Short mmCIF file of C-alpha atoms and ligand atoms in Angstrom, two decimals:
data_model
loop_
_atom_site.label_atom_id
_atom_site.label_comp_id
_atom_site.label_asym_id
_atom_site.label_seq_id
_atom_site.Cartn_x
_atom_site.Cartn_y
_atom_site.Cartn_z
CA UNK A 4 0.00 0.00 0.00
CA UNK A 5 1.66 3.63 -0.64
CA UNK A 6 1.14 6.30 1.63
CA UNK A 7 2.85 9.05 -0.02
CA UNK A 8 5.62 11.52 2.33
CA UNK A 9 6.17 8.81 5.23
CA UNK A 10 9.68 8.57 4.67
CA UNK A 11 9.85 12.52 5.53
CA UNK A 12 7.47 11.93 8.24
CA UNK A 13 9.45 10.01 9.92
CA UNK A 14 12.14 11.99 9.93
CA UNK A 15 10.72 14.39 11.24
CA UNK A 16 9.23 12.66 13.81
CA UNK A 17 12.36 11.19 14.73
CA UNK A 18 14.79 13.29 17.68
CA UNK A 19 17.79 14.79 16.47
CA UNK A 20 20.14 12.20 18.07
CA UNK A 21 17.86 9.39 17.02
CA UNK A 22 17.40 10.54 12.74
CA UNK A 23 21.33 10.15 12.06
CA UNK A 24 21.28 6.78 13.33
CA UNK A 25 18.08 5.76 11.76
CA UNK A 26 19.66 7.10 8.09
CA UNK A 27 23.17 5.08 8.98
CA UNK A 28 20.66 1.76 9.58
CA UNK A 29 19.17 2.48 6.22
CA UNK A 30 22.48 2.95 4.50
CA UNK A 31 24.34 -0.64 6.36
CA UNK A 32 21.27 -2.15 5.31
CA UNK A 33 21.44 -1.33 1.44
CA UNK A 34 25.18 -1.89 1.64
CA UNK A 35 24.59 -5.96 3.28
CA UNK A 36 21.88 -5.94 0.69
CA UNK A 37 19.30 -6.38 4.01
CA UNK A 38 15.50 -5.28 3.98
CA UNK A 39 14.90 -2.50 6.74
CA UNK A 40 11.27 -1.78 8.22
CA UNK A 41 9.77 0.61 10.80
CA UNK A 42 7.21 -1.61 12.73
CA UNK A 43 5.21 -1.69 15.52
CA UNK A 44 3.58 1.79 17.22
CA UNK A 45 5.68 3.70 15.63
CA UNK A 46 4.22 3.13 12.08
CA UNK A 47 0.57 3.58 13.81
CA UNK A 48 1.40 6.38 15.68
CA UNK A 49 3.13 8.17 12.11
CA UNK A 50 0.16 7.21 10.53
CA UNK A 51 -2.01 9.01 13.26
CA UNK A 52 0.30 12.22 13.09
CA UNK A 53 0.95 11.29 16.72
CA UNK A 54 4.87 11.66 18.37
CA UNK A 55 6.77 8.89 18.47
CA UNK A 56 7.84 7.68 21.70
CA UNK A 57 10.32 5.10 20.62
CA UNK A 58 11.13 3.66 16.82
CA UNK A 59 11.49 0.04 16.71
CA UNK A 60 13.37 -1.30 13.72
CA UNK A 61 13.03 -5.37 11.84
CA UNK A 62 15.84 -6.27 9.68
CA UNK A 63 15.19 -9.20 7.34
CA UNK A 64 18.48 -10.37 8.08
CA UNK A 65 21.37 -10.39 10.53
CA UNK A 66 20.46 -7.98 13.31
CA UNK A 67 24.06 -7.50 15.37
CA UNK A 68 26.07 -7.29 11.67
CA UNK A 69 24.21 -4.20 10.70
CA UNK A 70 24.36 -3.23 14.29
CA UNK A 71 28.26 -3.00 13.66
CA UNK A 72 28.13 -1.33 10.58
CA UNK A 73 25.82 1.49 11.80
CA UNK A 74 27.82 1.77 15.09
CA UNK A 75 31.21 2.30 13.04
CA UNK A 76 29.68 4.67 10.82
CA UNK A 77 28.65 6.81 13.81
CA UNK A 78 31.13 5.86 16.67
CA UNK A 79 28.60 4.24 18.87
CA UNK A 80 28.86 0.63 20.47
CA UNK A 81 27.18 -2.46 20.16
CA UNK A 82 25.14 -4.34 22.80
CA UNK A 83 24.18 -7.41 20.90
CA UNK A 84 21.29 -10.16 22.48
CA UNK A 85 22.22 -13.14 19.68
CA UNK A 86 19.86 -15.29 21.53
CA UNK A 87 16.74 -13.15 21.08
CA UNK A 88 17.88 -11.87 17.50
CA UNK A 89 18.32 -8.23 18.85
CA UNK A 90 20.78 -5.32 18.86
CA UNK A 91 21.44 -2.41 19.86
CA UNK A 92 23.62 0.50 18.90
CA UNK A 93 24.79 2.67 22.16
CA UNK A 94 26.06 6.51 21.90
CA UNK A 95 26.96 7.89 24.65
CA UNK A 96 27.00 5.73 27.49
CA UNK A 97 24.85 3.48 28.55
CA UNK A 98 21.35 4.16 28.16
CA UNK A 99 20.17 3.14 31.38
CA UNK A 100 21.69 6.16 32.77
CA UNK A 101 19.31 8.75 31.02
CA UNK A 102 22.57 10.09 29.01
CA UNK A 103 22.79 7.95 26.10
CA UNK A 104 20.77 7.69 22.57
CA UNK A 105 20.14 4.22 21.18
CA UNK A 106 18.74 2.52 18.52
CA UNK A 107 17.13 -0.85 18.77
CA UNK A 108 17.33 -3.52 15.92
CA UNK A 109 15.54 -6.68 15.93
CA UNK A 110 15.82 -9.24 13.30
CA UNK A 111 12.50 -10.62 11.99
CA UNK A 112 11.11 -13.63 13.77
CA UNK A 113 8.74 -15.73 14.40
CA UNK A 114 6.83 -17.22 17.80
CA UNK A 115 4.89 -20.03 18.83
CA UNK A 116 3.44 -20.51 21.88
CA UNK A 117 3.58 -24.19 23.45
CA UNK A 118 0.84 -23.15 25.50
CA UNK A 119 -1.84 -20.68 26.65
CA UNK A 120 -0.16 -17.82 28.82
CA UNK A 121 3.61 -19.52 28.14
CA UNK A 122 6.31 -17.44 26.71
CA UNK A 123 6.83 -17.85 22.93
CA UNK A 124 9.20 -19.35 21.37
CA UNK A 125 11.28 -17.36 19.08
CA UNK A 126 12.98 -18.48 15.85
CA UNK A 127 14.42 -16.61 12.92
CA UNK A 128 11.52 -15.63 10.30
CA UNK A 129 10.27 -13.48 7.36
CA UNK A 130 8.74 -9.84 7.86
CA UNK A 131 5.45 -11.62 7.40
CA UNK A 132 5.97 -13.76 9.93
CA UNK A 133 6.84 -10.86 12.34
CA UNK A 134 3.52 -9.16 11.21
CA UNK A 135 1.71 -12.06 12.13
CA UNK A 136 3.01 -12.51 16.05
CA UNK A 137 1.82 -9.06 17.24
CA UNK A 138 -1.19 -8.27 19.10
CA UNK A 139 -3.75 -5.55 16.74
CA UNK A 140 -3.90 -5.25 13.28
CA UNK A 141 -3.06 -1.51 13.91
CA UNK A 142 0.18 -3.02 15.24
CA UNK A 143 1.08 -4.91 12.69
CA UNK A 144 1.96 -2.62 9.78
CA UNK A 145 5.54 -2.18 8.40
CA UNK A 146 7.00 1.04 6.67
CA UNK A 147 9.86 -0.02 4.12
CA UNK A 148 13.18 2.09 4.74
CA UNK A 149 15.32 -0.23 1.54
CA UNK A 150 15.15 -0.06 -2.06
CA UNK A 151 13.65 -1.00 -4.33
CA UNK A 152 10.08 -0.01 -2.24
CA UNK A 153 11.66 2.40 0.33
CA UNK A 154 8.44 4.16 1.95
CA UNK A 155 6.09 2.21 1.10
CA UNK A 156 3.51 -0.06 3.80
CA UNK A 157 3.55 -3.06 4.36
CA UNK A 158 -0.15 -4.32 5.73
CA UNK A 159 -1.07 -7.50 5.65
CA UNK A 160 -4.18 -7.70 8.08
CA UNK A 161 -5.35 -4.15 7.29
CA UNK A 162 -4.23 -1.74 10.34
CA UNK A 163 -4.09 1.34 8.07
CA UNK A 164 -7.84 0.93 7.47
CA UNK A 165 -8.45 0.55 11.53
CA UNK A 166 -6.28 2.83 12.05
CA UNK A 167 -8.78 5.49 10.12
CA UNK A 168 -11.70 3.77 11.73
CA UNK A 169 -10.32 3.62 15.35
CA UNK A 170 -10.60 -0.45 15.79
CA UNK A 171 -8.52 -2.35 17.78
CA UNK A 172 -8.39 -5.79 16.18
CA UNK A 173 -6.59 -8.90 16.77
CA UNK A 174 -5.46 -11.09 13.93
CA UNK A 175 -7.00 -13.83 14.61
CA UNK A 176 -9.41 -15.41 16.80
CA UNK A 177 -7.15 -17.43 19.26
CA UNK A 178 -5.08 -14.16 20.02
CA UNK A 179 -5.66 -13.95 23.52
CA UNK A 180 -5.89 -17.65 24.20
CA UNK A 181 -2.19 -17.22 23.30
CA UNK A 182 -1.96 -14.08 25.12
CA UNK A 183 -4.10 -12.99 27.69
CA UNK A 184 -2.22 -9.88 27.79
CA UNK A 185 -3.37 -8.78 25.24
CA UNK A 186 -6.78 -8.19 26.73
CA UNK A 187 -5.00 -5.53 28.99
CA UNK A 188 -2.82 -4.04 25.79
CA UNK A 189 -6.45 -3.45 23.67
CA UNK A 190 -7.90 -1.51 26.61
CA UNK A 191 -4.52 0.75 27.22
CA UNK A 192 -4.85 1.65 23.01
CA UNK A 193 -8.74 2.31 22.99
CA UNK A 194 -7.99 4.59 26.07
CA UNK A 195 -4.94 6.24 24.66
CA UNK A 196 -5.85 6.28 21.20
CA UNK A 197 -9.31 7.28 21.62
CA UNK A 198 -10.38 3.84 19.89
CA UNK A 199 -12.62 1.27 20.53
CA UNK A 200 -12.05 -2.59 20.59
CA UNK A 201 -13.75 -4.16 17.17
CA UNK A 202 -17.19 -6.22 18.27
CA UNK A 203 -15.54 -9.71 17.50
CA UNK A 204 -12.58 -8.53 19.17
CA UNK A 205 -14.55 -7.13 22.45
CA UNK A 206 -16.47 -10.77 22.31
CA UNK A 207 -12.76 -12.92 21.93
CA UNK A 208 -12.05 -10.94 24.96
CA UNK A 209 -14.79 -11.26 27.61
CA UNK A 210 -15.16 -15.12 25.98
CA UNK A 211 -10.88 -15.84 26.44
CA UNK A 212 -11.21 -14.06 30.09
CA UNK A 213 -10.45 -17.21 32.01
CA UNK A 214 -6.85 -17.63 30.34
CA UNK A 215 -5.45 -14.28 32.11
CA UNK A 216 -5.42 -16.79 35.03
CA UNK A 217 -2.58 -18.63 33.24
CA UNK A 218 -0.72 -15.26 33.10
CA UNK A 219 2.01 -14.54 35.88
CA UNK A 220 1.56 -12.07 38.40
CA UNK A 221 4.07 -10.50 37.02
CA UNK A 222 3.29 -10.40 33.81
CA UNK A 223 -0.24 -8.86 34.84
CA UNK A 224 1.14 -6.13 37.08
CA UNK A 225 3.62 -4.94 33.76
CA UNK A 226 0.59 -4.32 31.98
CA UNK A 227 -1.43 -3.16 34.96
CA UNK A 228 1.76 -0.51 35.54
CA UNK A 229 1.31 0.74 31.79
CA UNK A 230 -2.25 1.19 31.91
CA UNK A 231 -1.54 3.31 35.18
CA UNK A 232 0.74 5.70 33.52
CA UNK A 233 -1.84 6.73 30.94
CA UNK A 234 -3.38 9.71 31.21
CA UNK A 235 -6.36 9.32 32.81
CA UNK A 236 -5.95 5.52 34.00
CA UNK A 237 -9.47 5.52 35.82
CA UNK A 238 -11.21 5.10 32.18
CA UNK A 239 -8.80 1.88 31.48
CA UNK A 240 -9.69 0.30 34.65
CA UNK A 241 -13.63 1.23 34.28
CA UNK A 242 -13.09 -0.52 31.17
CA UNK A 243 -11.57 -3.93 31.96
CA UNK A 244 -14.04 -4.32 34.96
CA UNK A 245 -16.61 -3.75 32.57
CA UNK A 246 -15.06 -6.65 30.36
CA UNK A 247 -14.52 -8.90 33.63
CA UNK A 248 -10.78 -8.41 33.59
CA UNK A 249 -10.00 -6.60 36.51
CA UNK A 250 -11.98 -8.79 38.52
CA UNK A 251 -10.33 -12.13 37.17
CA UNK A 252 -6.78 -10.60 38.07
CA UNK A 253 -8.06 -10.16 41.93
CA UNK A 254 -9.00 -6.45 41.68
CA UNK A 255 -12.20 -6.02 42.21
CA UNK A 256 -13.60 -2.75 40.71
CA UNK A 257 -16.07 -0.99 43.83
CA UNK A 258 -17.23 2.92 43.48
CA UNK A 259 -16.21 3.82 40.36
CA UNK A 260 -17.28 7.21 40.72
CA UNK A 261 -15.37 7.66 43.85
CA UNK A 262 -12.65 6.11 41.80
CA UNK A 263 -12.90 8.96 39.39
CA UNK A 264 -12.86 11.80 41.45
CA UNK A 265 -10.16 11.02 43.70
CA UNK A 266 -7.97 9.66 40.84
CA UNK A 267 -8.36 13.15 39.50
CA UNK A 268 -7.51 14.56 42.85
CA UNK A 269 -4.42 12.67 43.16
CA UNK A 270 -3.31 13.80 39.67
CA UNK A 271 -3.87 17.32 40.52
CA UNK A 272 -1.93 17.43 43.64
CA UNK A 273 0.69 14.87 43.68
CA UNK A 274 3.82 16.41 44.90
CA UNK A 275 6.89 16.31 42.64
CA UNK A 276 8.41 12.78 42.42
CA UNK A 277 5.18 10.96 43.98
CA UNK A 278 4.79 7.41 41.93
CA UNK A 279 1.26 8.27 40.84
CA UNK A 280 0.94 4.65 40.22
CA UNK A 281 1.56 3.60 43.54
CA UNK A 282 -1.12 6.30 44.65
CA UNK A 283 -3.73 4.87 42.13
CA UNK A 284 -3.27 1.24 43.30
CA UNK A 285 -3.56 2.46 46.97
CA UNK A 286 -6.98 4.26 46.06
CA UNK A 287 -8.20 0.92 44.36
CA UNK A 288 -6.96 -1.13 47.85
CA UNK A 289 -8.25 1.88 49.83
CA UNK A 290 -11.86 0.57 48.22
CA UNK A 291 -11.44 -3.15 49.38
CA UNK A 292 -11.80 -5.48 52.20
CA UNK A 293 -8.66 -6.72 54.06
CA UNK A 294 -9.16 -10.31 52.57
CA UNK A 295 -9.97 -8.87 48.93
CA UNK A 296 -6.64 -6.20 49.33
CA UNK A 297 -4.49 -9.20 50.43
CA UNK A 298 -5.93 -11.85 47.44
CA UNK A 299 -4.81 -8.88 45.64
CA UNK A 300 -1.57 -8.87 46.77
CA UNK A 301 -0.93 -11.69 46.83
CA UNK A 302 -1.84 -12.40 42.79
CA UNK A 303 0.18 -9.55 41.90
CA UNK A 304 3.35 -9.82 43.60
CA UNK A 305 4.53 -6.25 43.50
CA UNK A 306 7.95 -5.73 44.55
CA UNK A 307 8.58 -5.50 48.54
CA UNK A 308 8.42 -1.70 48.78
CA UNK A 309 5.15 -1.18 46.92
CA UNK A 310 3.72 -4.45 48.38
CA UNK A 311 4.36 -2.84 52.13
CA UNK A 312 2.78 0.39 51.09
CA UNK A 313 -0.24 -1.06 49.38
CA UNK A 314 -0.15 -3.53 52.55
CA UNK A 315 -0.17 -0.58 55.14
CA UNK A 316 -3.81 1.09 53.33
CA UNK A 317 -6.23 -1.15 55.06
CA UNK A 318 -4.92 -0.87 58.42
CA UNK A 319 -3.86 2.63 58.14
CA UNK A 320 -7.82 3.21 57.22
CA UNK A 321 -9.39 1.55 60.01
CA UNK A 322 -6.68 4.18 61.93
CA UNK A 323 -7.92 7.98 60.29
CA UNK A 324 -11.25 7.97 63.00
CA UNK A 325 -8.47 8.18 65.87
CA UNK A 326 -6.51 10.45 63.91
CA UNK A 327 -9.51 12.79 63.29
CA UNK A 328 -9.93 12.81 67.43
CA UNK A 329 -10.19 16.63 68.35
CA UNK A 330 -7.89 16.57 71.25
CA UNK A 331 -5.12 14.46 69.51
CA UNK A 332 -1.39 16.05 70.19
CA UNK A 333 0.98 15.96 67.13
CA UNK A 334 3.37 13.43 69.09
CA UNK A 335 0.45 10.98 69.61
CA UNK A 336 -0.41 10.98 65.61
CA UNK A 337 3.56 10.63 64.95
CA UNK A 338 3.93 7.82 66.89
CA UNK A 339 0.09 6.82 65.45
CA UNK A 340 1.67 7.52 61.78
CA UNK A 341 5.43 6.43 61.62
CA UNK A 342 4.86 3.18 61.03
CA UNK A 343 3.42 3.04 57.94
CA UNK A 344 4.65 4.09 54.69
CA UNK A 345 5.13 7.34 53.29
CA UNK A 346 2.65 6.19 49.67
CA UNK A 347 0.26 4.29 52.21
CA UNK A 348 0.15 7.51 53.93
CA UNK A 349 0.03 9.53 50.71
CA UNK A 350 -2.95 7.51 49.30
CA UNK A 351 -5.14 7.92 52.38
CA UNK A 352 -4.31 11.53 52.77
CA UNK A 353 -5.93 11.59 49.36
CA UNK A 354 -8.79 9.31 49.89
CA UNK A 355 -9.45 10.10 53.32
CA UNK A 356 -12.96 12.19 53.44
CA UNK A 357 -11.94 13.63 56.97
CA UNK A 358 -10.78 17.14 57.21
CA UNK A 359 -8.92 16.90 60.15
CA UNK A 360 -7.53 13.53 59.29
CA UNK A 361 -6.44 14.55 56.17
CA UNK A 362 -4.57 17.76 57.53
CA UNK A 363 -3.25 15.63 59.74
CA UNK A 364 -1.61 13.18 57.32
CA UNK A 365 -0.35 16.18 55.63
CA UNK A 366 1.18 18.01 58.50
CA UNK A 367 2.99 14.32 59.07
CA UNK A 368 4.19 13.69 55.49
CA UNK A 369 5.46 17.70 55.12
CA UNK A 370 6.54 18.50 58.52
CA UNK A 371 6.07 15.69 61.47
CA UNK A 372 8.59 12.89 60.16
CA UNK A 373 11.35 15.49 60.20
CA UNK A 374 10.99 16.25 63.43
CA UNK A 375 13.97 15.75 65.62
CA UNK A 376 15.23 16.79 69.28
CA UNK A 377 17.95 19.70 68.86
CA UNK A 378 20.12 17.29 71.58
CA UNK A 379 21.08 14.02 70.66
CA UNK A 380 22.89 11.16 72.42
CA UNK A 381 26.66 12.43 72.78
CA UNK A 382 23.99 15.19 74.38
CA UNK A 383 22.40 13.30 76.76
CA UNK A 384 25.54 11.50 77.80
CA UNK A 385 27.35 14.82 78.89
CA UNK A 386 23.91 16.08 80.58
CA UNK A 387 24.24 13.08 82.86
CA UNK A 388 22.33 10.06 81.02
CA UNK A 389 23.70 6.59 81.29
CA UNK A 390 23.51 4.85 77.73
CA UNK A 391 20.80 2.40 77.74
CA UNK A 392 17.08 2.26 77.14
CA UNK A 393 16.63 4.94 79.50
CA UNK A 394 18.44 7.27 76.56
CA UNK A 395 16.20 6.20 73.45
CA UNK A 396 13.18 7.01 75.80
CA UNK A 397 14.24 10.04 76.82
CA UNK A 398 15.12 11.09 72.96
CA UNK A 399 11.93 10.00 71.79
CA UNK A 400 9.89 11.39 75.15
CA UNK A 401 12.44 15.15 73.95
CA UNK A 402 10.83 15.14 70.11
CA UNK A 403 7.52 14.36 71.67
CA UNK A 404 7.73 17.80 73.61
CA UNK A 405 9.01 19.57 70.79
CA UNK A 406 6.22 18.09 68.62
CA UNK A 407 3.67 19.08 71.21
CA UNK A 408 5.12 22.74 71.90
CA UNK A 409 6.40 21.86 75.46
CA UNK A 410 10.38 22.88 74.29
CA UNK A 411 11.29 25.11 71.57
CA UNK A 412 14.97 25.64 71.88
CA UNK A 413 18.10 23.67 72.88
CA UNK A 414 18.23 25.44 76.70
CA UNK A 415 14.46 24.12 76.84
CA UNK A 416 15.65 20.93 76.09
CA UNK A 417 18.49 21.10 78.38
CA UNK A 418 16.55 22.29 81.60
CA UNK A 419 13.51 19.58 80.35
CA UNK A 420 16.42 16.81 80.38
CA UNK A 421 17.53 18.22 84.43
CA UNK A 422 13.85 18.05 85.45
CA UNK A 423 13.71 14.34 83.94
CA UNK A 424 16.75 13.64 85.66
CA UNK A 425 16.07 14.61 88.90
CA UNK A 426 12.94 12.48 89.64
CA UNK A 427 11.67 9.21 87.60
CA UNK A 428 8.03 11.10 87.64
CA UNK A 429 9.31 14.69 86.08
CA UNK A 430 10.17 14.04 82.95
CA UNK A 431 6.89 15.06 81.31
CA UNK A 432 4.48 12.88 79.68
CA UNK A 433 4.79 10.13 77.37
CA UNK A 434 2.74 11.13 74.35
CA UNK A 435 3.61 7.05 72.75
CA UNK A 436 0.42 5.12 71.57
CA UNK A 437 0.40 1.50 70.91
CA UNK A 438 -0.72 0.00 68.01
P1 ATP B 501 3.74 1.95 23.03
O1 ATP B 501 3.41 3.19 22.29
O2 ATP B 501 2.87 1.68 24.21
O3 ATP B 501 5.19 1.72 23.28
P2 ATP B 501 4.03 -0.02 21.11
O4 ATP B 501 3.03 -0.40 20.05
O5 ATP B 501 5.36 0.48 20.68
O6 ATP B 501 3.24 0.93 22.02
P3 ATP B 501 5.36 -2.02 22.75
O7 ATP B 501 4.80 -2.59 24.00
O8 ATP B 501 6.57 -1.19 22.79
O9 ATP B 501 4.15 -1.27 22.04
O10 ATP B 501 5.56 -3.22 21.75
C1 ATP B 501 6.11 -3.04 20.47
C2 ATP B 501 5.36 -3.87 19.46
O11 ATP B 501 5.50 -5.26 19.80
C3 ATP B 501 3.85 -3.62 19.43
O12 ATP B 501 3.54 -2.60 18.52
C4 ATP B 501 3.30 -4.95 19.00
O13 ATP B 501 3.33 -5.06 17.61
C5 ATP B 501 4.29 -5.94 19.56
N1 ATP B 501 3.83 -6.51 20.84
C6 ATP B 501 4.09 -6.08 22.08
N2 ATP B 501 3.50 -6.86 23.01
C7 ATP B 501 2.85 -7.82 22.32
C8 ATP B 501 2.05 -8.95 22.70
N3 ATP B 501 1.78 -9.21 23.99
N4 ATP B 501 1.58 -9.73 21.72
C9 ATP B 501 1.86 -9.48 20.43
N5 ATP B 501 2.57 -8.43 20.00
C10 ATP B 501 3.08 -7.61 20.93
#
């Protein structure tokens, strides 16, 4: 199929750093004689005038020998994965450090799956054959970057047409028996594309349901992660709990609409460098029951940080009508507070409908947690204070007076240390709270 002007498209699409590597590929490529294609989202998202978040590149061919070629032409290096077919071309240093421009090259191939949910299999195959592995028509479209048909389409199942119509379609109708992940990648595109999944497609889906049960929790939280950092994730997860996917991955989908609004909320004011992620799951836990949050969990494996956080919500929730108490002293909601994590706390601070609660959890996340006694051990020592338990109570007992008002200077500290000293009963209240 032509499309006329894609070739200058995409290179203008392309970053500065990225389009001189891009034009070396296409020159190695003619030189070894090797076809060259653009692939993937990239072609869909040219297609749709949209930017191009990252170029992936099939060579019908040997992927790490034109990796060399294209690296000596522009002084880059070569990181080359024989086993999976792929290479990459490194400027820079290495890209994992934010400093470096890359471009990836993936020989054409082909993948069978031994069994519903398994890995595929990988071998060496045609450009066809790579067409006919990926997940959506729309997909599954290849723009020619060699003679003799430079800039020309490739499009076997028919993208370009869904593409126009906004259709997410598989290629065939055991797609997500193969893939249950897939299920999860059509809802991200319809969101983020503005599309909608094609009727047969929509029926494959809520019909092949069951086999996301095959699928790792891994594997599910990956795709869970990139629905999250859409824009407006809410809309993604309405959608696959409409479809019965959410539900069949352990997350039940409760009060949508309060979903919605405080999703919103937390988009709005998440401080710089909050995982917004993290603070979306925490909302959806925030909505369950203590068995449902921990089924949850539990089928999702997160890593150990995020699973403590999204751990501490349910607990930390059955806490906020103590910490909305009227006559509750800073230094009883720190020691109330510090054990739980900063994106538990976060995520209730957002969800919590409780005014003074939620100023409360503020106070603690800005201010509170930093609070320290001006004296410190080497302090207490030389003011008379053997080392031993005795110390870390009276250290904590000091920042629970300065929390509370009760000392606001190092002399206040000093004399409040001397009364403590100089009877077991003087050294002012303990402000601690059990949990
Ligand atoms: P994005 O813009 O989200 O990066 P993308 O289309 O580039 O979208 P990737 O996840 O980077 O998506 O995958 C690159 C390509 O690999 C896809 O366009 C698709 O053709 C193919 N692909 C990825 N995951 C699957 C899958 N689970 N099944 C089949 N093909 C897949």
């Amino acid at each position: 199929m032509a499309v006329s002007d894609l070739l200058p498209r995409l290179d203008g699409a392309l970053s500065a750093d990225l389009r001189p590597l891009v034009r070396a590929a296409r020159d190695a490529a003619a030189a070894e004689n090797a076809r060259l294609y653009v692939v993937g989202g990239a072609v869909r998202d040219l297609l749709l005038g949209r930017p191009l978040v990252d170029v992936d590149i099939v060579v019908e061919g040997d992927a790490t020998s034109l990796s060399r070629r294209v690296a000596q032409q522009t002084g880059g290096r070569v990181e080359a994965h024989d086993r999976f077919g792929t290479a990459k071309v490194l400027h820079n240093g290495p890209v994992s450090t934010g400093h470096g421009q890359s471009l990836d090259l993936a020989a054409a191939r082909t993948e069978t799956y031994a069994r519903p949910g398994a890995l595929p299999a990988v071998q060496p195959g045609t450009l066809a054959q790579d067409l006919a592995r990926r997940d959506f028509t729309i997909n599954a479209i290849a723009l020619v970057l060699t003679p003799p048909d430079e800039g020309s389409l490739l499009d076997p199942f028919g993208g370009h047409k869904d593409i126009e119509a906004g259709l997410v379609r598989v290629l065939h109708d055991k797609s997500f028996v193969d893939d249950a992940t897939r299920i999860f990648r059509a809802v991200r595109y319809e969101q983020r594309l503005g599309f909608r999944m094609e009727p047969q497609t929509e029926s494959l889906a809520r019909r092949d349901i069951r086999y996301l049960d095959a699928i790792s929790g891994d594997r599910v939280r990956n795709e869970l992660d990139l629905l999250l950092r859409e824009d407006a994730p809410e809309r993604g997860l309405a959608r696959l709990a409409e479809i019965g996917a959410l539900e069949r991955v352990g997350l039940p989908w409760h009060d949508a609409a309060w979903l919605s609004v405080k999703f919103a909320q937390a988009r709005r004011a998440a401080p710089p460098g909050a995982l917004l992620p993290e603070i979306y799951l925490g909302l959806l836990i925030y909505t369950m029951s203590l068995e449902e949050a921990s089924a949850a969990l539990q089928r999702l494996n997160f890593p150990r940080a995020t699973d403590q956080a999204l751990r501490d919500v349910g607990p930390l929730k059955a806490r906020l009508a103590d910490l909305a108490r009227p006559d509750l002293q800073a230094s009883a909601a720190v020691h109330m507070l510090e054990r739980f994590q900063p994106a538990a706390l976060q995520t209730c601070a957002f969800a919590c409908d409780d005014e003074a609660a939620r100023e409360r959890l503020r106070r603690y996340l800005a201010e509170w947690r930093y609070v320290k006694s001006a004296l410190d051990g080497h302090d207490l020592a030389r003011l008379g204070v053997a080392q031993g338990p005795r110390m870390g109570q009276l250290l904590t007992s000091l920042r629970d007076a300065r929390l509370d008002g009760q000392v606001r200077s190092r002399e206040d500290e000093e004399s409040w240390v001397r009364r403590a000293l100089a009877g077991p009963t003087s050294a002012g209240p303990r402000h601690g709270e059990q949990r």
